[in-house]
Amino acid sequence: MEKEEKNKSIGKGIDRIDGILKITGKATYATDYPAKNMAFAVLFKSTIAAGRITSIDAEAAKKSPGVLTVITHENAPKLNVKGGLRGGALLQGPEILFYGQHIGLVVAETFEQATAASHLIKVTYQQEAHQKTDFEHEAKTPVMPKGKELQDFVKGGGKAAVKTAEVTLEAQYETPIEHHHPMEPHSTVAIWEGDHVTLYNGSQIINGAQTAAAATLNLKPEQVRIVSPYIGGGFGSKGGQWANLVLCAVAAKVVKRPVKLALSRQQMFNSVGLRQRNIQKITLGATKDGKLNTLAHETISHTAINDEYIEPCGDCSKIMYDAPNALISYRSVPMHVILPTYTRGPGKSTGSFALESAMDELAHKLRMDPIDLRIKNEPKEDPSNGKPWSSRTTVQCLKEGAKAFGWEKRKMEPGVNKIGDDLVGYGVACGTYPARQRDSSAAVKLSLKNGQVFATVEIAASDLGTGTNTILAQTAADGLGIPVSQITMNIGDSSLPPAAGSVGSVGASSFANAVNDACTKITDELLAKSGKQFFVRPTARELMISENIAAFQIRSDSKAPVDADQYSCHSFNANFAEVRINSVTGMIKVTRFLAVTGAGKILNPKTARSQIIGGNVWGIGMALSEESIIDPRYGNFATRSFADYHVPSNLDVGKLDAMFINEIDLVPNKMGVKGIGEVGIVGVAAAIANAVFNATGKRIRNLPITPDKILV
Amino acid sequence: MLVIIERQPTIAFFSFQLINMKQKRTALSPEEQKLFGDLMPEELEEVLDSGLHRRHFLKLMSLATAGLLASHLIGAEQLFARAADIDDIQDLIPGAIENGVNLSFNVNSKATKVLVDSRMTLLDTLRERIGLTGSKKGCDHGQCGACTVIVDGNRVLSCLTLAATCEGKSVITIEGLAKGNELNPMQAAFLKHDGFQCGYCTPGQICSAVALMKEAKEGQASFVTKDIRAQQQGILLTDEEISERMSGNICRCGAYPNIVAAIKEAQTGKSVEQNWLFVG
Amino acid sequence: MNPFKFSMAQNQSQAVNMLVSNNSAALLGGGTNLLDLMKEHVAAPTELIDITRLELKTIEKNALGISLGALAKNTDTANHPIIRSDYPLLSKAILAGASAQIRNMATNGGNLLQRTRCSYFYDIAMPCNKREPGSGCAAMEGFNRMHAIFGWSDQCVAVYPSDMAVALSALRASVRVLQQDGSSRNIAFDDFHILPGQHPEKDNSLKHGELITSIEIPENKLAAHSAYVKVRDRNSYAFALVSVAAGLALEGARIGDAHISMGGVAHKPWRALKAEAFLKGKTASTANFRAAAKAEMAAAKPLSHNKFKVEMGINSITNALEMALKG
């Protein structure tokens, strides 16, 4: 296989083509764009969770040196609150629906002046009698969610069938609020020219940001341009856009100057969504030899008081194992908390923690190897809808992973593997994520100069560190027959041909297929133009040279294959964790981790590996340290900075290995790309929690597993 | 079967998004000269005479989008590596500065004078006044390391440093790490080992790692140093030592293992292999 | 940040005079905590007096032990050859704190003057008696997992965050201070930081107009047998849940003297006096270490979210003593 692809760029682990800009400090993120006469905006936020503003005294702020204006609901222009931005907080009225809702912004000559003035604003509120900020309390009376996909899914006899099982397991798992916290806080530079505005703004979905901003500002999409060539991480929080994007444009319009608006790290906690807290109850019924007969996964999640987003925690349970009787259910708890949103591996990462912990618990109960239990319940077809798999690599991932990781060294009995004060444990867990392709368009422009063919590829795709620039240049190189070094990538701009977003693992498949189709189309058209017949299909490069064409360009529009939805298409993985736990202090380190992933064609193994280990690091954070706490008395976060909210540090991460299954699956899309951004986190927390159990004999069902939980 | 794919020789190309790069009177290398001679022959003389200016880069950018720059990569890479010129202080209107402090210091080996508000941090001064936007604001409270720069040889957090305290000091930022047209070996190692994804924490990571080399040379200890009492210079850092010493730089994309590999390679000068595995 | 005047002090007496002449002025050393607090609007001095150019950076041996300049950087202190060989406990504790970048900036004097990291203290929308006397304590009935188990009052349950100071407490250091009238005074380390009592707004016994000039540490007989244990929520760059600085002066198998101080448990470095007293003269054994730890922790008064600190404290003291014994 390697031999065949010797002359291909796809599949090679080349360095990122934009890496040189990143290592020299020259990659331009939103706030790096200079503008003459820039003014600075700073947001200020509500300090109650529910109620209304009765007055805002901004006089002192307005008189403060350098202040250009103060914008609140009292003087903000009318915006379309249903324009597609998430989370409200658009300064359209006095109502307060969550703590930290934006209630105004100060615009000043400098950042220092705007910040100082924002502290001079005096706000009085009328608080609502019953603010819903106590999850424990509100979760006692959850409601049925509205979403169609969140209605009860019942198969066979549902949960009740567990009564007929020989062995049962019932356990409740809890995951806390987590924040995306990309290193680049959400930031925008807005520059108006007449009635058109350019918004420099990190956006995972370029065209989505454009249409939402335009609709909210009551403009036509073509009046708004989003520029986002580099994005300092997003992880879902820069998928749907939030109020700050449009409020920056509003500020720039009011002061008639370019305006820069960057959220502070503290403001990131309640401005751009979050992963909500979930309570998940898993019920498993099985025979004594480990064949599942019942699988129930019941989730309670909170959402905003006036809007619904529930992450689909039951998704893995729908398809991972073959159980004739199943129940997947969701209940919702509306709260005065910012709208939750897509967060890396939405639903699957947290849901797999519950399901895969429960499978580990069941295996222990049955005295079975957890790998054997999983293989025993491997479904031949998608158990949720009976569709055939386009391909499924779970068993292969488990077997290859076990071999490479040294699974045989795992002690069946927990708590017996000791090195000095340290306890060592091994854990395994599986994961999955859907493989999809979304509509995208791309343009390819070829030129001939001094006998060399150069290409420019244009697509409103985004690269938030995923490697989009690089894999698309590789795709074009193979599609056109020219080296990567002769390709210029032009992405991250809404004025380019429209594309899907870097969300839900659809980026690589949607973008790469669009570029590949465009390369095919331009070759076809050059062939037609030549009017010649060839034995062997020539490349676009060869045609440009042989026909001596100075310049040629096309645009093409791509869609997912029509028959893809006849199949169940997913990436799969198996995760292996080794933890070392100091039994005296309770401190945990993931010393080794191996993720084996079957995700179809791997376009660039270097960037793919980085994506996978990046997902693993997220999973380490989820398992061991990330937790945000709402103080129910106020509705604010008691964890309000990076000192309180612990994302993993370098020392928290041991040796990480990524292994890929060589897999050709052309059902989901022509290029056989399944996507890896999300699946990398799925199953990770469970593998670590299972390793913690194996090391200590302690089953910890509420994340994160901090030292106190080990000791007590 | 287990197939280990060897690292392939790489070819880098980049989309030009170059803003704020101010070069002046910097001699062009032969490659760069060829670059300008080929692409912008009418401006070559001016460039050689008065140095590179932002308008030259803007023109390069427009040429790049036409796909023309690609064949001149070597020259272009050198241009990127180069320290940015910093004689383009952004002046503010008088009312925009309170408690002004006249600051003279050295930024990337260039004497710099700027009038700053006493509240202005070194980070904001670099980014908003001097046009060096490589250093990043990740938390503005000393909790992430994205703003790390090197002041008088030591890595510090520019978000917790008032510009006013930098009088007479020497500041090196990511833009000033390369020597002439040559990348710092740490930069090259980060590229090879993919020591980043989104790239936002990268300037801070690399500045931190460069200063770490000096600390290791001096024999500084860390919390994971086995015997704190035993003292020696020129320590060869283990993976654990690198991790602990780099823990002040948060990378949310999770490139930590790659960062450790890059630093190891830069320290030892020996190639550290980065493998990805394929099975089946 | 509110606007402030930036001044630079050329010498110690000038610094003190500048400070005395403005009640809302503050001294600026490394600034790693002060700037953080100013950005959060927790601190709003009208003048910052940059003292980093003062000659208070030397670390030198003297007849009684060693003197650490107040403005010597944490990094330079931790790596000073004499500190590493004769006061390894101090090196280790400094290196356990913050990050390399922050240690490069932070001064020794400033480290002692760090304020609590209680998130309610940092959030100006929350009641906090330390920030705004009389406004109440949000942490008392709130999220107090990180908070005190010893010495708290009905006004404040915050903990003092420094690692370095925990070692200095165990090393029986003192703080040398230049007073307004130009004379100096020495403050025993135990008296430097204070418990919250009815005045949690005060962290220490320093008066406005005083300047820390040095930290004096007596000769250390514990160098061969000392250890610093820090338990935290991630492996690096996090404040302590519990930390222990321990040193043993051994007379054969018996303990001549034990020095034990704790971090992350009180409004100041907590001297484990009961454990120290228990161990004096006893055999250096795990059983005795554990018994001493239990004796100390028996008096703990945990809050709603930090009961775990009692068990963690017992383990950590025991572990630190075992490590100290091993040397």
Coordinates of N, CA, C and O in Angstrom, one line a residue, chain A residues 15-17 19-23 25-26 28-29 31-32 34 40 65 109-113 116 179-181 183-185 231-233 235 260 265-266 449 454 456 464-465 485-489 605-606 609-610 614 618 626 641-643 647-651 658-662, chain B residues 7 10-11 13-15 17-19 21 64-65 67-68 70-71 77 80 82 93 95-96 98 119-120 124 127-128 133-134 136-139 141 143-144 174 183 187 191-192 194 196-200 243-244 246-247 250 252-254 256 258 260 274-280:
Chain A
D15 N 5.4 18.4 7.2 CA 5.2 19.5 8.2 C 4.0 20.4 7.7 O 3.7 20.5 6.5
R16 N 3.4 21.0 8.7 CA 2.4 22.0 8.4 C 2.9 23.1 7.5 O 3.9 23.7 7.8
I17 N 2.1 23.4 6.4 CA 2.6 24.4 5.5 C 2.5 25.8 6.1 O 3.3 26.7 5.7
G19 N 3.2 26.2 9.3 CA 4.0 26.1 10.5 C 5.0 27.2 10.6 O 5.2 27.8 11.7
I20 N 5.6 27.6 9.5 CA 6.7 28.6 9.6 C 6.1 29.9 10.1 O 6.8 30.6 10.9
L21 N 4.9 30.2 9.8 CA 4.3 31.5 10.3 C 4.0 31.4 11.8 O 4.2 32.3 12.5
K22 N 3.7 30.2 12.2 CA 3.3 30.0 13.7 C 4.6 30.0 14.5 O 4.6 30.5 15.7
I23 N 5.7 29.5 14.0 CA 6.9 29.5 14.8 C 7.7 30.8 14.8 O 8.6 31.0 15.5
G25 N 5.9 33.8 14.8 CA 5.0 34.8 15.4 C 4.3 35.6 14.3 O 3.8 36.7 14.6
K26 N 4.3 35.1 13.1 CA 3.7 35.9 12.0 C 2.3 35.5 11.6 O 1.7 36.1 10.7
T28 N -1.4 35.5 11.7 CA -2.3 36.6 12.2 C -3.6 36.1 12.8 O -4.5 35.7 12.0
Y29 N -3.7 36.1 14.1 CA -5.0 35.8 14.7 C -5.8 37.1 14.8 O -5.2 38.2 14.5
T31 N -6.9 39.5 16.8 CA -6.4 40.8 17.3 C -5.0 41.2 16.9 O -4.5 42.2 17.3
D32 N -4.5 40.4 16.0 CA -3.1 40.8 15.4 C -3.3 41.8 14.2 O -2.3 42.3 13.8
P34 N -3.7 45.0 12.4 CA -3.6 46.4 12.8 C -4.7 47.2 12.0 O -5.1 46.8 11.0
F40 N -10.7 50.6 21.5 CA -10.8 49.4 22.2 C -12.1 49.3 23.0 O -12.5 50.2 23.7
P65 N -11.3 59.5 31.4 CA -10.4 59.8 30.2 C -10.4 58.8 29.1 O -10.3 57.6 29.4
E109 N -10.2 55.1 23.9 CA -9.0 55.2 23.0 C -8.0 54.0 23.2 O -7.4 53.5 22.3
T110 N -7.9 53.5 24.5 CA -7.0 52.4 24.8 C -7.7 51.4 25.6 O -8.7 51.6 26.2
F111 N -7.1 50.2 25.6 CA -7.6 49.1 26.4 C -7.6 49.4 27.9 O -8.5 49.1 28.6
E112 N -6.5 50.1 28.3 CA -6.4 50.5 29.7 C -7.5 51.4 30.1 O -8.1 51.2 31.2
Q113 N -7.8 52.4 29.3 CA -8.9 53.3 29.6 C -10.3 52.7 29.6 O -11.1 53.0 30.4
A116 N -10.5 50.5 32.8 CA -10.7 51.3 34.0 C -12.1 51.9 34.1 O -12.8 51.8 35.1
H179 N -15.2 24.0 30.5 CA -15.1 25.1 29.6 C -14.1 24.8 28.4 O -13.1 24.1 28.7
H180 N -14.3 25.3 27.3 CA -13.5 25.0 26.1 C -12.1 25.7 26.3 O -11.1 25.0 26.1
H181 N -12.1 26.9 26.8 CA -10.9 27.6 27.0 C -9.8 27.5 25.9 O -8.7 27.0 26.2
M183 N -6.8 28.7 23.8 CA -5.8 29.7 24.3 C -6.1 31.1 23.8 O -5.7 32.0 24.4
E184 N -6.6 31.2 22.6 CA -7.0 32.5 22.1 C -8.4 32.8 22.6 O -9.4 32.2 22.1
P185 N -8.6 33.7 23.5 CA -10.0 34.1 23.9 C -10.7 34.7 22.7 O -10.1 35.2 21.8
I231 N -6.8 30.5 13.8 CA -7.8 30.5 14.9 C -7.0 29.9 16.1 O -6.4 28.8 16.0
G232 N -7.0 30.6 17.2 CA -6.2 30.1 18.4 C -7.0 29.0 19.2 O -7.2 29.2 20.4
G233 N -7.4 28.0 18.5 CA -8.2 26.9 19.1 C -9.7 27.3 19.2 O -10.0 28.5 19.1
F235 N -12.5 24.3 19.7 CA -13.1 23.1 20.4 C -14.6 23.2 20.5 O -15.2 22.6 21.5
K260 N -11.4 47.0 18.5 CA -11.0 45.7 18.9 C -11.7 45.3 20.2 O -11.7 46.1 21.1
R265 N -9.9 36.3 29.9 CA -10.0 34.9 30.3 C -11.1 34.6 31.3 O -11.9 33.7 31.2
Q266 N -11.3 35.6 32.2 CA -12.4 35.4 33.2 C -13.7 35.5 32.5 O -14.6 34.7 32.9
K449 N 3.9 29.4 -15.5 CA 5.0 30.4 -15.6 C 6.3 29.8 -15.7 O 6.7 28.9 -14.9
F454 N 1.5 26.5 -11.3 CA 1.2 26.8 -9.9 C -0.3 26.8 -9.7 O -1.1 27.1 -10.6
T456 N -3.6 27.9 -7.0 CA -4.2 28.5 -5.8 C -5.5 27.8 -5.5 O -6.3 27.7 -6.5
L464 N -8.3 25.5 12.7 CA -8.1 25.9 14.0 C -6.9 25.1 14.7 O -6.9 24.9 15.9
G465 N -6.0 24.7 13.9 CA -4.9 23.9 14.4 C -5.0 22.5 14.0 O -4.2 21.7 14.3
S485 N 4.6 22.4 -2.8 CA 5.3 23.7 -2.8 C 4.8 24.7 -3.8 O 5.2 25.8 -3.8
Q486 N 4.1 24.2 -4.8 CA 3.6 25.1 -5.8 C 2.1 25.4 -5.7 O 1.4 25.8 -6.6
I487 N 1.6 25.1 -4.5 CA 0.2 25.4 -4.2 C 0.1 26.4 -3.1 O 0.7 26.4 -2.1
T488 N -0.8 27.4 -3.4 CA -1.1 28.4 -2.4 C -2.5 28.1 -1.9 O -3.4 28.0 -2.7
M489 N -2.6 28.0 -0.6 CA -3.9 27.8 0.0 C -4.5 29.1 0.5 O -3.8 30.0 1.1
P605 N -0.4 11.8 8.5 CA -0.3 11.2 9.8 C 0.4 12.1 10.9 O 0.1 11.9 12.1
K606 N 1.2 13.0 10.5 CA 1.8 13.9 11.5 C 0.8 14.8 12.1 O 0.7 14.8 13.4
R609 N -1.8 12.6 14.0 CA -1.3 12.1 15.3 C -1.5 13.3 16.3 O -1.9 13.1 17.5
S610 N -1.1 14.5 15.9 CA -1.3 15.6 16.8 C -2.7 15.8 17.3 O -3.0 16.1 18.4
G614 N -3.9 15.3 21.0 CA -4.6 16.5 21.5 C -5.9 16.1 22.2 O -6.2 16.6 23.3
W618 N -7.1 16.4 26.2 CA -8.4 16.8 26.6 C -9.1 15.8 27.5 O -9.7 16.1 28.5
E626 N -10.4 18.9 35.2 CA -11.3 20.0 34.8 C -12.6 19.9 35.4 O -13.3 18.9 35.3
S641 N -10.8 31.5 37.0 CA -9.5 31.8 36.2 C -8.8 30.5 36.0 O -9.2 29.4 36.5
F642 N -7.7 30.5 35.3 CA -6.9 29.4 35.0 C -6.2 28.9 36.3 O -5.7 27.8 36.3
A643 N -6.3 29.7 37.3 CA -5.7 29.2 38.6 C -6.7 28.3 39.3 O -6.3 27.4 40.1
V647 N -6.7 23.1 33.4 CA -6.5 22.3 32.2 C -5.2 21.6 32.4 O -4.3 22.1 33.2
P648 N -4.9 20.5 31.7 CA -3.7 19.8 31.9 C -2.4 20.7 31.6 O -2.4 21.4 30.7
S649 N -1.4 20.5 32.4 CA -0.1 21.1 32.2 C 0.8 20.1 31.5 O 0.4 18.9 31.4
N650 N 1.9 20.5 31.1 CA 2.9 19.6 30.4 C 3.2 18.4 31.2 O 3.2 17.2 30.7
L651 N 3.4 18.6 32.5 CA 3.8 17.5 33.4 C 2.7 16.5 33.7 O 2.9 15.4 34.2
A658 N -0.2 7.3 19.2 CA -1.3 7.2 18.3 C -1.1 6.1 17.3 O 0.0 6.1 16.6
M659 N -2.1 5.3 17.1 CA -2.0 4.2 16.1 C -3.2 4.2 15.3 O -4.3 4.5 15.8
F660 N -3.0 4.1 14.0 CA -4.2 4.1 13.1 C -4.4 2.8 12.4 O -3.4 2.1 12.0
I661 N -5.6 2.5 12.1 CA -6.0 1.3 11.4 C -5.9 1.7 9.9 O -6.5 2.6 9.5
N662 N -5.2 0.9 9.1 CA -5.2 1.1 7.7 C -6.6 0.7 7.2 O -6.9 -0.5 7.2
Chain B
R7 N 9.8 9.3 8.9 CA 9.5 10.7 8.6 C 9.9 11.1 7.2 O 11.0 10.8 6.8
T10 N 10.3 17.1 4.1 CA 9.1 17.9 4.0 C 9.3 19.2 3.2 O 10.4 19.7 3.0
I11 N 8.3 19.6 2.6 CA 8.3 20.8 1.8 C 7.3 21.7 2.5 O 6.1 21.3 2.7
F13 N 5.0 25.1 2.6 CA 4.6 26.3 1.8 C 3.6 27.0 2.7 O 3.0 26.4 3.6
F14 N 3.4 28.3 2.5 CA 2.5 29.0 3.4 C 1.7 30.0 2.7 O 2.1 30.6 1.7
S15 N 0.5 30.2 3.2 CA -0.3 31.3 2.6 C 0.2 32.6 3.3 O 0.4 32.6 4.5
Q17 N 0.1 35.8 5.1 CA -0.8 36.7 5.9 C 0.1 37.5 6.7 O 0.2 37.4 7.9
L18 N 0.8 38.4 6.1 CA 1.8 39.1 6.7 C 1.4 40.5 7.0 O 1.2 41.3 6.0
I19 N 1.4 40.9 8.2 CA 1.0 42.2 8.5 C 2.1 42.8 9.5 O 2.6 42.0 10.3
M21 N 5.0 43.7 9.4 CA 6.4 43.3 9.4 C 7.2 44.5 8.8 O 7.0 44.8 7.7
A64 N 1.5 36.3 -4.0 CA 1.3 35.0 -3.5 C 0.0 34.4 -3.8 O -0.2 33.3 -4.1
T65 N -1.1 35.3 -3.7 CA -2.4 34.7 -3.9 C -2.6 34.4 -5.4 O -3.4 33.6 -5.8
G67 N -0.4 32.7 -6.8 CA 0.3 31.4 -6.9 C 1.7 31.6 -7.4 O 2.3 30.6 -7.8
L68 N 2.2 32.8 -7.4 CA 3.5 33.0 -8.0 C 4.7 32.8 -7.0 O 5.8 32.6 -7.5
A70 N 5.3 30.6 -4.9 CA 5.6 29.2 -4.5 C 7.0 28.8 -4.9 O 7.7 28.1 -4.1
S71 N 7.5 29.2 -6.0 CA 8.8 28.6 -6.5 C 10.0 29.3 -5.8 O 11.1 29.0 -6.0
E77 N 11.2 31.9 3.1 CA 11.3 31.4 4.5 C 12.3 32.2 5.3 O 12.1 32.5 6.5
F80 N 10.7 35.3 6.6 CA 9.9 35.1 7.8 C 10.7 35.0 9.0 O 10.4 35.4 10.1
R82 N 13.4 36.4 9.8 CA 14.1 37.6 10.1 C 13.4 38.4 11.3 O 12.1 38.4 11.3
I93 N -3.2 59.7 20.4 CA -3.5 61.1 20.7 C -3.2 61.4 22.1 O -3.1 60.5 23.0
G95 N -4.6 62.5 24.8 CA -5.5 62.1 25.9 C -5.5 60.6 26.1 O -6.1 60.1 27.1
A96 N -4.9 59.8 25.2 CA -5.0 58.4 25.3 C -3.9 57.9 26.3 O -3.9 56.7 26.6
E98 N -2.3 58.2 30.1 CA -2.4 58.9 31.4 C -1.1 58.5 32.2 O -0.6 57.3 32.0
R119 N 0.0 52.2 33.2 CA -0.7 50.9 33.3 C -0.4 49.9 32.3 O -0.7 48.8 32.4
M120 N 0.3 50.4 31.2 CA 0.5 49.5 30.1 C 1.5 48.4 30.4 O 2.6 48.6 30.9
D124 N 1.1 44.4 26.1 CA 0.3 45.3 25.3 C 1.1 46.4 24.6 O 0.8 46.8 23.5
R127 N 2.5 44.6 21.6 CA 1.4 44.3 20.6 C 0.8 45.5 20.0 O 0.6 45.6 18.8
E128 N 0.4 46.4 20.9 CA -0.4 47.5 20.4 C 0.4 48.8 20.0 O -0.1 49.6 19.3
T133 N 3.1 41.6 17.2 CA 2.0 40.8 17.7 C 2.2 39.4 17.9 O 1.3 38.6 18.1
G134 N 3.5 38.9 17.8 CA 3.8 37.5 18.0 C 3.5 37.1 19.4 O 2.9 36.0 19.6
K136 N 1.5 36.6 22.7 CA 0.0 36.5 22.7 C -0.5 36.7 24.1 O 0.1 36.3 25.1
K137 N -1.8 37.2 24.1 CA -2.5 37.3 25.4 C -3.5 36.1 25.5 O -4.4 36.0 24.8
G138 N -3.1 35.2 26.5 CA -4.0 34.1 26.7 C -4.8 34.2 27.9 O -5.9 33.7 28.0
C139 N -4.3 34.9 29.0 CA -5.1 35.0 30.2 C -4.9 36.4 30.8 O -5.7 36.8 31.6
H141 N -3.1 37.2 33.2 CA -3.0 37.1 34.6 C -1.8 36.1 35.1 O -1.8 35.7 36.2
Q143 N -1.2 33.1 34.1 CA -1.6 31.7 34.4 C -1.6 30.8 33.2 O -2.0 29.7 33.2
C144 N -1.0 31.3 32.1 CA -0.9 30.4 30.9 C 0.4 30.5 30.1 O 0.7 29.5 29.4
I174 N 9.4 36.5 20.1 CA 9.4 35.4 19.1 C 10.0 36.0 17.8 O 10.6 35.3 17.0
L183 N 16.5 30.4 11.2 CA 15.6 30.1 12.3 C 16.5 29.7 13.5 O 17.5 29.1 13.4
Q187 N 13.0 26.8 17.0 CA 11.9 27.0 16.1 C 11.8 25.9 15.1 O 10.7 25.3 14.8
L191 N 8.8 23.0 14.5 CA 8.1 22.8 13.2 C 8.2 21.3 12.9 O 7.2 20.7 12.5
K192 N 9.4 20.7 13.0 CA 9.6 19.3 12.7 C 8.7 18.4 13.5 O 8.1 17.5 13.0
D194 N 6.0 19.1 15.1 CA 4.6 19.6 15.2 C 4.3 19.9 16.6 O 3.3 19.4 17.2
F196 N 2.8 22.1 18.1 CA 1.7 23.0 18.2 C 0.6 22.6 17.3 O 0.8 21.7 16.4
Q197 N -0.6 23.1 17.5 CA -1.6 22.9 16.5 C -2.1 24.3 16.1 O -1.8 24.8 15.1
C198 N -2.9 24.9 17.0 CA -3.4 26.2 16.6 C -2.4 27.3 16.5 O -2.5 28.2 15.8
G199 N -1.3 27.1 17.3 CA -0.1 28.0 17.2 C -0.2 29.2 18.1 O 0.7 30.0 18.1
Y200 N -1.3 29.3 18.8 CA -1.5 30.6 19.6 C -0.5 30.6 20.8 O 0.0 31.6 21.2
S243 N 9.2 18.5 30.9 CA 7.8 18.7 31.2 C 7.5 19.6 32.4 O 6.7 20.5 32.3
E244 N 8.2 19.3 33.5 CA 8.1 20.2 34.6 C 8.5 21.6 34.3 O 7.7 22.6 34.7
M246 N 8.5 23.2 31.6 CA 7.6 23.8 30.6 C 6.2 23.9 31.0 O 5.3 24.3 30.3
S247 N 5.9 23.5 32.3 CA 4.5 23.5 32.8 C 3.9 24.9 32.9 O 2.7 25.0 33.1
I250 N 0.8 26.7 29.0 CA -0.3 25.9 28.8 C -0.6 25.8 27.3 O -0.5 26.8 26.6
R252 N -3.5 24.3 25.0 CA -4.9 23.6 25.1 C -5.1 22.6 24.0 O -5.9 21.7 24.1
C253 N -4.3 22.8 22.9 CA -4.4 21.7 21.9 C -3.8 20.4 22.3 O -4.0 19.4 21.6
G254 N -3.0 20.5 23.3 CA -2.4 19.2 23.8 C -1.2 18.8 23.1 O -1.0 17.5 22.9
Y256 N 1.8 18.7 24.0 CA 2.9 18.6 25.0 C 3.9 17.5 24.6 O 5.1 17.8 24.7
N258 N 4.9 16.5 21.8 CA 5.6 17.0 20.7 C 6.5 18.2 21.1 O 7.6 18.3 20.5
V260 N 7.9 18.4 24.0 CA 9.0 17.8 24.7 C 10.0 17.2 23.7 O 11.2 17.4 23.9
Q274 N 9.9 10.9 15.4 CA 8.5 11.0 15.8 C 7.7 10.0 14.9 O 7.7 10.2 13.7
N275 N 7.2 9.0 15.6 CA 6.6 8.0 14.8 C 5.1 7.9 15.0 O 4.6 8.3 16.0
W276 N 4.4 7.6 13.9 CA 3.0 7.3 14.0 C 2.9 5.9 13.5 O 3.6 5.4 12.6
L277 N 2.0 5.1 14.0 CA 1.9 3.7 13.7 C 0.7 3.4 12.9 O -0.4 4.0 13.1
F278 N 0.8 2.5 11.9 CA -0.3 2.1 11.1 C -0.4 0.6 11.3 O 0.6 -0.1 11.2
V279 N -1.6 0.0 11.5 CA -1.7 -1.4 11.5 C -2.8 -1.9 10.6 O -3.7 -1.1 10.2
G280 N -2.8 -3.1 10.2 CA -3.9 -3.7 9.5 C -3.6 -3.5 8.0 O -2.7 -2.9 7.5

